[in-house]
Coordinates of C-alpha atoms and ligand atoms in Angstrom, one line a residue:
M1 CA -25.0 -42.0 0.5
T2 CA -26.7 -38.7 -0.6
P3 CA -24.8 -35.5 -1.5
L4 CA -26.5 -33.8 1.5
I5 CA -24.4 -32.1 4.2
V6 CA -26.4 -30.6 7.0
A7 CA -24.8 -27.5 8.6
L8 CA -25.0 -27.9 12.3
D9 CA -24.8 -24.1 13.0
F10 CA -25.7 -24.3 16.7
P11 CA -24.2 -22.4 19.6
D12 CA -23.5 -25.4 21.8
A13 CA -23.0 -29.2 21.8
Q14 CA -26.4 -30.0 23.3
A15 CA -28.3 -28.2 20.6
A16 CA -26.2 -29.7 17.9
L17 CA -26.6 -33.2 19.2
R18 CA -30.3 -32.8 19.7
M19 CA -30.5 -32.0 16.0
A20 CA -28.1 -34.8 15.0
D21 CA -30.3 -37.2 16.9
R22 CA -33.2 -36.4 14.6
L23 CA -31.1 -37.0 11.5
D24 CA -30.3 -40.3 9.8
A25 CA -26.6 -40.7 9.3
R26 CA -27.4 -42.8 6.1
Q27 CA -29.1 -39.8 4.5
C28 CA -26.7 -37.0 5.2
R29 CA -23.3 -35.9 6.5
V30 CA -22.9 -33.1 8.9
K31 CA -20.9 -29.9 9.0
V32 CA -19.3 -28.4 12.1
G33 CA -18.2 -24.8 11.7
K34 CA -16.3 -22.2 13.7
E35 CA -18.9 -21.3 16.3
L36 CA -19.8 -24.8 17.3
F37 CA -16.2 -26.0 17.2
T38 CA -14.9 -23.1 19.3
R39 CA -17.6 -23.8 21.9
A40 CA -17.6 -27.6 21.9
G41 CA -14.1 -28.6 20.6
P42 CA -13.1 -31.9 19.2
A43 CA -15.5 -33.7 21.5
I44 CA -18.4 -32.6 19.3
V45 CA -16.8 -34.2 16.3
E46 CA -16.2 -37.4 18.2
S47 CA -19.8 -37.4 19.5
L48 CA -21.1 -37.0 16.0
Q49 CA -18.8 -39.8 14.7
Q50 CA -20.0 -42.1 17.4
R51 CA -23.5 -41.5 16.1
G52 CA -22.4 -42.7 12.7
F53 CA -22.0 -39.3 11.0
Q54 CA -19.2 -38.3 8.7
V55 CA -18.1 -34.8 9.6
F56 CA -17.1 -31.9 7.4
L57 CA -14.9 -29.7 9.7
D58 CA -15.5 -26.2 8.2
L59 CA -12.8 -24.2 9.9
K60 CA -11.4 -22.6 6.7
F61 CA -7.7 -22.6 7.8
H62 CA -5.7 -19.7 6.6
D63 CA -2.2 -19.1 8.0
I64 CA 1.5 -19.8 7.3
P65 CA 2.1 -23.2 5.7
A66 CA 3.5 -24.9 8.8
T67 CA 0.6 -23.8 10.9
V68 CA -2.0 -24.9 8.4
A69 CA -0.2 -28.2 7.9
G70 CA -0.4 -28.8 11.6
A71 CA -4.1 -27.9 11.7
C72 CA -4.8 -30.3 8.8
R73 CA -2.9 -33.1 10.5
A74 CA -5.0 -32.5 13.6
A75 CA -8.2 -32.7 11.6
A76 CA -7.0 -35.8 9.8
D77 CA -6.2 -37.4 13.2
L78 CA -9.7 -36.5 14.4
G79 CA -10.9 -38.7 11.5
V80 CA -13.0 -36.0 9.8
W81 CA -14.4 -36.8 6.3
M82 CA -13.7 -33.3 4.9
V83 CA -11.7 -30.2 5.9
N84 CA -11.1 -26.9 4.2
V85 CA -8.6 -24.1 3.8
H86 CA -8.6 -20.7 2.1
A87 CA -7.1 -20.9 -1.4
S88 CA -6.0 -17.3 -0.9
G89 CA -3.4 -18.6 1.6
G90 CA -1.3 -19.3 -1.6
R91 CA 0.4 -22.2 -3.3
A92 CA 2.9 -23.0 -0.5
M93 CA 0.1 -23.2 2.1
L94 CA -2.1 -25.3 -0.1
E95 CA 0.7 -27.7 -0.9
A96 CA 1.6 -28.0 2.8
A97 CA -2.0 -28.8 3.6
R98 CA -2.1 -31.5 0.9
D99 CA 1.2 -33.0 2.1
A100 CA 0.1 -33.0 5.8
I101 CA -3.2 -34.8 4.9
D102 CA -1.5 -37.3 2.6
V103 CA 0.6 -38.8 5.4
K104 CA -2.6 -39.9 7.2
I105 CA -2.8 -43.7 7.4
G106 CA -6.1 -45.0 6.1
T107 CA -8.6 -42.7 4.3
P108 CA -7.5 -39.1 4.5
P109 CA -10.1 -36.3 4.7
L110 CA -11.1 -34.6 1.5
L111 CA -9.3 -31.3 1.3
I112 CA -11.4 -28.5 0.0
A113 CA -10.6 -24.9 -0.9
V114 CA -12.6 -21.8 -0.1
T115 CA -12.2 -19.3 -3.0
V116 CA -13.8 -15.9 -2.6
L117 CA -16.2 -15.5 0.4
T118 CA -19.7 -14.9 -0.9
S119 CA -19.9 -12.0 1.5
L120 CA -17.4 -10.1 -0.6
N121 CA -18.6 -8.3 -3.7
A122 CA -16.4 -6.4 -6.2
S123 CA -16.0 -3.3 -4.0
G124 CA -15.2 -5.4 -0.9
L125 CA -12.5 -7.3 -3.0
A126 CA -11.1 -4.0 -4.3
E127 CA -10.9 -2.7 -0.7
I128 CA -8.5 -5.5 0.1
G129 CA -6.4 -4.9 -3.0
C130 CA -8.0 -7.4 -5.4
T131 CA -9.3 -5.6 -8.5
A132 CA -10.3 -8.7 -10.4
N133 CA -14.0 -9.2 -10.6
P134 CA -15.3 -11.8 -8.1
T135 CA -16.0 -14.6 -10.7
A136 CA -12.5 -14.2 -12.3
Q137 CA -11.0 -14.4 -8.8
V138 CA -13.0 -17.6 -8.0
I139 CA -11.7 -19.2 -11.2
R140 CA -8.1 -18.1 -10.5
L141 CA -8.2 -19.5 -7.0
A142 CA -9.9 -22.7 -8.0
G143 CA -7.1 -23.2 -10.6
L144 CA -4.5 -22.7 -7.9
A145 CA -6.3 -25.2 -5.6
A146 CA -6.5 -27.7 -8.5
D147 CA -2.8 -27.2 -9.2
A148 CA -1.9 -27.8 -5.6
G149 CA -3.7 -31.1 -5.7
L150 CA -6.8 -30.2 -3.6
D151 CA -9.8 -32.4 -3.9
G152 CA -12.4 -29.6 -4.4
V153 CA -13.8 -26.2 -3.8
V154 CA -16.6 -24.5 -2.0
C155 CA -18.6 -22.6 -4.6
S156 CA -22.1 -21.3 -5.5
A157 CA -24.2 -23.4 -7.9
Q158 CA -23.7 -20.6 -10.5
E159 CA -19.9 -21.0 -10.3
A160 CA -20.2 -24.9 -10.3
T161 CA -21.0 -25.1 -14.0
E162 CA -17.9 -23.0 -15.0
L163 CA -15.7 -24.8 -12.6
R164 CA -16.9 -28.2 -13.9
Q165 CA -15.9 -27.1 -17.4
H166 CA -12.4 -26.1 -16.4
W167 CA -11.6 -28.9 -13.8
P168 CA -14.1 -31.7 -14.1
T169 CA -12.6 -33.8 -11.3
L170 CA -12.5 -31.0 -8.7
L171 CA -15.4 -31.6 -6.3
R172 CA -17.9 -28.8 -5.9
V173 CA -19.4 -28.2 -2.5
T174 CA -22.3 -25.8 -2.7
P175 CA -24.1 -23.8 0.0
G176 CA -27.0 -21.4 -0.7
I177 CA -29.5 -24.2 -1.2
R178 CA -33.2 -23.6 -0.6
P179 CA -36.1 -26.0 -1.5
A180 CA -38.7 -24.4 -3.8
G181 CA -40.8 -21.9 -1.8
A182 CA -38.4 -21.8 1.2
T183 CA -37.3 -18.5 2.8
A184 CA -33.9 -17.2 1.6
D185 CA -32.7 -16.2 5.2
D186 CA -29.5 -14.1 4.7
Q187 CA -28.5 -15.9 1.5
R188 CA -28.5 -13.6 -1.5
R189 CA -28.3 -16.1 -4.3
I190 CA -30.2 -19.3 -3.7
V191 CA -30.9 -22.4 -5.9
T192 CA -33.0 -25.5 -5.3
P193 CA -31.3 -28.8 -4.6
S194 CA -32.1 -30.3 -7.9
A195 CA -31.0 -27.2 -9.8
A196 CA -27.7 -27.1 -7.9
L197 CA -27.0 -30.8 -8.8
A198 CA -27.9 -30.1 -12.4
Q199 CA -25.5 -27.1 -12.4
G200 CA -22.6 -29.3 -11.3
A201 CA -22.7 -29.4 -7.5
D202 CA -21.3 -32.7 -6.0
Y203 CA -22.3 -31.9 -2.4
L204 CA -25.0 -29.6 -1.1
V205 CA -24.6 -27.8 2.2
V206 CA -28.0 -27.1 3.8
G207 CA -28.5 -25.5 7.1
R208 CA -31.6 -23.6 8.2
P209 CA -34.1 -25.2 5.7
I210 CA -33.6 -28.4 7.9
T211 CA -32.3 -27.2 11.2
A212 CA -34.8 -24.3 11.7
A213 CA -37.8 -26.2 10.3
A214 CA -40.7 -26.9 12.6
D215 CA -40.3 -30.5 11.6
P216 CA -36.7 -31.2 10.5
D217 CA -37.4 -34.9 9.6
A218 CA -40.2 -33.8 7.2
A219 CA -37.9 -31.0 5.8
M220 CA -35.2 -33.6 5.2
A221 CA -37.5 -36.0 3.5
A222 CA -38.9 -33.3 1.3
L223 CA -35.4 -32.2 0.3
I224 CA -34.3 -35.8 -0.5
A225 CA -37.5 -36.3 -2.6
E226 CA -36.8 -33.1 -4.4
M227 CA -33.3 -34.2 -5.3
G228 CA -34.7 -37.3 -7.0
P229 CA -32.5 -40.1 -8.3
A230 CA -29.5 -37.8 -8.3
S231 CA -29.5 -37.9 -4.5
V232 CA -28.1 -41.4 -4.5
R233 CA -24.4 -41.3 -5.3
Ligands
C5P301 O1 -28.6 -22.1 6.8 P1 -27.9 -22.2 5.5 O2 -28.4 -23.3 4.6 O3 -27.9 -20.8 4.8 O4 -26.4 -22.5 5.8 C1 -25.4 -22.6 4.9 C2 -24.1 -23.0 5.5 O5 -23.1 -22.9 4.5 C3 -23.6 -22.1 6.7 O6 -22.9 -23.0 7.6 C4 -22.7 -21.1 6.0 O7 -21.7 -20.7 6.9 C5 -22.1 -22.0 4.9 N1 -21.5 -21.2 3.8 C6 -22.3 -20.4 3.0 N2 -21.8 -19.7 2.0 C7 -20.5 -19.8 1.7 C8 -19.7 -20.7 2.4 C9 -20.3 -21.3 3.5 O8 -23.5 -20.2 3.3 N3 -20.0 -19.2 0.7

């Protein structure tokens, strides 16, 4: 299985499934985010699983501990492979999420923390009362996630190297991936798949370079070729 996770950022189930039907479940996992899930509900997760895909449910839960625990239990019952929460929800919330997932019989989903949204820069953080610089805040929240027993964090490739030094076993899930020569879209800091793996990413989240390509199959094949031997894990 490769480290590739394809972000199915589509507005409805039909479009998402049309894309999924062009992908090979042996070559990637898929990510279902807030827009698709809000439109299509748990049925889209089940449809993808029936097609053989392991699903990363990217709903970034952030609420009081009991509510997040309930949401994590529901995700585990759906049989998703990975689910995430905001580390800034605090220790009690993270531990409640961990405990809720651990009661799942069989293989529980991987529980991943979002640290600082990449859309927030230093002044955006200051505006919500956080005067730490964004990188220091990422490290602080990753430490909290590790302490609470989470399996990994979402992070940029740049952050992955530092996080690997501090917490080698914490999985690093990295968006902002663009093959050499591809358009950046709205991503501000991009790296190639092979560079991201070299910098310490364990999983690569790739959306538009595959889903918006004229030929998604060819884009996927090129991406896998570019990752080289590291793509087989
Ligand atoms: O199309 P693209 O490859 O830019 O998609 C990246 C995916 O990763 C999107 O689903 C986006 O929401 C998600 N993501 C991100 N940056 C983060 C966290 C998640 O791009 N910091």
